[in-house]
Short mmCIF file of N, CA and C in Angstrom, two decimals:
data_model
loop_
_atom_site.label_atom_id
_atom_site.label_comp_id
_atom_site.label_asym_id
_atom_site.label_seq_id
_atom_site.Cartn_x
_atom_site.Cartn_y
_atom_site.Cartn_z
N UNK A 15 100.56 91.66 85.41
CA UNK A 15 101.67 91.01 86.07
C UNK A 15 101.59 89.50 85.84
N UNK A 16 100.50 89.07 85.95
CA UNK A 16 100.05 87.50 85.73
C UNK A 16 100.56 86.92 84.45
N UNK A 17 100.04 87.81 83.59
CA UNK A 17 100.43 87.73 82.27
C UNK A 17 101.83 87.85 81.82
N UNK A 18 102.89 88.55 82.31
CA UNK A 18 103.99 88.80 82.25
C UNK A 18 104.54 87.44 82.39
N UNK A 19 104.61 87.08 83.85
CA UNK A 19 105.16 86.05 84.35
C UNK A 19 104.70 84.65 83.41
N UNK A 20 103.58 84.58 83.06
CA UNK A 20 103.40 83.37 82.71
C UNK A 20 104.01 83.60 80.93
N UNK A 21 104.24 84.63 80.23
CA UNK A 21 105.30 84.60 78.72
C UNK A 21 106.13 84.57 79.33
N UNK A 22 106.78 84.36 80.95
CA UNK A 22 108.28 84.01 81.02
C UNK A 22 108.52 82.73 81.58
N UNK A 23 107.73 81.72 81.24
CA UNK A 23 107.53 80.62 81.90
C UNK A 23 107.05 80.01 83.34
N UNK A 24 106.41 80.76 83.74
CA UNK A 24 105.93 80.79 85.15
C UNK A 24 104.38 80.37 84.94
N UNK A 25 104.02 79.50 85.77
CA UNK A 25 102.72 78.62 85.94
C UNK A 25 101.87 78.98 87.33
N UNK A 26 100.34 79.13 86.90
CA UNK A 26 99.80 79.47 88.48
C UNK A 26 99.83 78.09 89.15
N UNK A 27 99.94 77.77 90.27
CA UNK A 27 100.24 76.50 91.01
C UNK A 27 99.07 76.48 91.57
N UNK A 28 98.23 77.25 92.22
CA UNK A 28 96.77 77.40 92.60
C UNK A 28 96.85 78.68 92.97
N UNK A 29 95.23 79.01 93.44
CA UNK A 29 95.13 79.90 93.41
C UNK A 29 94.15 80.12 94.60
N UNK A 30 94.25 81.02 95.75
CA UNK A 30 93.60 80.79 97.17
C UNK A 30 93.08 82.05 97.41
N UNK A 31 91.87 82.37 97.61
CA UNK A 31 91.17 83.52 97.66
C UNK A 31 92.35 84.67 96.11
N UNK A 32 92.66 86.22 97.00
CA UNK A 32 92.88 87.00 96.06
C UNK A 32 94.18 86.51 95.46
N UNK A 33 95.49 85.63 95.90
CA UNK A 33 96.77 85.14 95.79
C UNK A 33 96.86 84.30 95.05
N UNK A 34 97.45 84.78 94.24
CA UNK A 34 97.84 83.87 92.72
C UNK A 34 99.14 83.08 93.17
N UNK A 35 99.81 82.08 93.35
CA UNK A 35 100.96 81.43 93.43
C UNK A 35 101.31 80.68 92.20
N UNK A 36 102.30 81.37 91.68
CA UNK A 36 103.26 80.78 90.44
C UNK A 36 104.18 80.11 90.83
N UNK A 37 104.55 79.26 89.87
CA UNK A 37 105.89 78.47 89.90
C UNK A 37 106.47 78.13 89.11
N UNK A 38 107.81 78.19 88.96
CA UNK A 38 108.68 77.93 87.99
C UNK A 38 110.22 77.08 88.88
N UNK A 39 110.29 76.00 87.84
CA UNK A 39 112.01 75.17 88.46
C UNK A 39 111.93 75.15 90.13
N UNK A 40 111.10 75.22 90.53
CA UNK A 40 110.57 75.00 92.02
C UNK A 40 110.54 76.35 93.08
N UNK A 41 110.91 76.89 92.43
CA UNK A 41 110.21 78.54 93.26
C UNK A 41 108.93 78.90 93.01
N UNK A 42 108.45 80.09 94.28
CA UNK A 42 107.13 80.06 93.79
C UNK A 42 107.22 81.86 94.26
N UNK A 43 106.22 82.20 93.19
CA UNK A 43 106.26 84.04 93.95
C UNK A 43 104.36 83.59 94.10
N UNK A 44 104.47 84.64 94.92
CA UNK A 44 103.11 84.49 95.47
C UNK A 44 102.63 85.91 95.04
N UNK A 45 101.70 86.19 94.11
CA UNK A 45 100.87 87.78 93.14
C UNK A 45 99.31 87.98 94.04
N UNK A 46 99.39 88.76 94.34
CA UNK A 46 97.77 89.29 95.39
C UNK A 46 97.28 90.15 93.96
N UNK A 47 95.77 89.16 93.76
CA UNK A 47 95.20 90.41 92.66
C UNK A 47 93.90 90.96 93.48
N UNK A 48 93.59 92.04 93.32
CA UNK A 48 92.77 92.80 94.44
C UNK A 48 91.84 93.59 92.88
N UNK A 49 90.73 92.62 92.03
CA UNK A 49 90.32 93.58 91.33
C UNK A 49 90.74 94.28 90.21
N UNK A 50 90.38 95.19 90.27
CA UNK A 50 91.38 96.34 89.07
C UNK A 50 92.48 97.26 89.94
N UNK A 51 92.78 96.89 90.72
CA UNK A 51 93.63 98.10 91.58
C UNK A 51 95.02 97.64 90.80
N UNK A 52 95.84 98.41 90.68
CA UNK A 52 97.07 98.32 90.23
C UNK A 52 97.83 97.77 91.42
N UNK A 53 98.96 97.35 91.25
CA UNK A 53 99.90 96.86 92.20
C UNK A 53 100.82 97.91 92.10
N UNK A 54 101.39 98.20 93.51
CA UNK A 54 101.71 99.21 94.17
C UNK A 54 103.23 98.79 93.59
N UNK A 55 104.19 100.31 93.27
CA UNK A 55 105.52 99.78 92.06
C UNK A 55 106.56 98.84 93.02
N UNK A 56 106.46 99.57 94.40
CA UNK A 56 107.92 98.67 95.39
C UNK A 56 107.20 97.31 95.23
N UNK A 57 105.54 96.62 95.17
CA UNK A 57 105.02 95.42 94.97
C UNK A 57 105.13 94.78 94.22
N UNK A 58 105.73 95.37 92.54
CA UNK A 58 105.65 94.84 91.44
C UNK A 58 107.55 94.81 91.45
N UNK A 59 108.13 95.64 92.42
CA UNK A 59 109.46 95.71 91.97
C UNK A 59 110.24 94.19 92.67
N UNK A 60 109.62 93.86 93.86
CA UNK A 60 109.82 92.93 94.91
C UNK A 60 109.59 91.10 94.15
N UNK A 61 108.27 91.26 93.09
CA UNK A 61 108.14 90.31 92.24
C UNK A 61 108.95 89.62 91.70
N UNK A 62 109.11 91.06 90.89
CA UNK A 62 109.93 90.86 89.59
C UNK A 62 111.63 90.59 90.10
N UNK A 63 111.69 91.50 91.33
CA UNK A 63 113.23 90.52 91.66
C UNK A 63 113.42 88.86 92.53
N UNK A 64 112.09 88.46 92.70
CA UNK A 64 111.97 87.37 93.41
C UNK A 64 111.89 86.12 92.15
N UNK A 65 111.20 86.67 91.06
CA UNK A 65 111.09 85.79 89.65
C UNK A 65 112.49 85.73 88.98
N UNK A 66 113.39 86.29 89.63
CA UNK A 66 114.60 86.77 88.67
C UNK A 66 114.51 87.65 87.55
N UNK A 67 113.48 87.90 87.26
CA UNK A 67 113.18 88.96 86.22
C UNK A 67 113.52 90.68 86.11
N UNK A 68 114.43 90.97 87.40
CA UNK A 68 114.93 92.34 87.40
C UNK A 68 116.22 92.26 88.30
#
C-alpha cells in the first residue's frame, strides 16, 4: 500500500509508532502497518478513496 501511494505521488510526512502518514497537495491519509498482516480490503478500500485513487 505504501508503495502504491508513494508511485502516485504521495510522501510519508512522518511516521509515529505503527502509522505511516502521507501527504500529498495538503491532504494526508494516515496507513497503520502492523508487520506482515495484510490490510483488511474495506481498510485498503477507505484509503484508496480518501487518496482519490478509487
Amino acid at each position: 500500500m505504501l508503495r502504491f501511494l508513494q508511485e502516485n505521488g504521495w510522501v510519508i510526512a512522518r511516521i509515529t509508532g505503527s502509522h505511516h502518514h502521507m501527504r500529498k497537495d495538503g491532504a494526508t491519509v494516515i496507513v497503520a502497518i502492523h508487520g506482515k498482516q495484510e490490510i483488511p480490503k474495506g481498510t485498503q478500500a477507505a484509503i484508496l478513496k480518501k487518496a482519490g485513487l478509487r
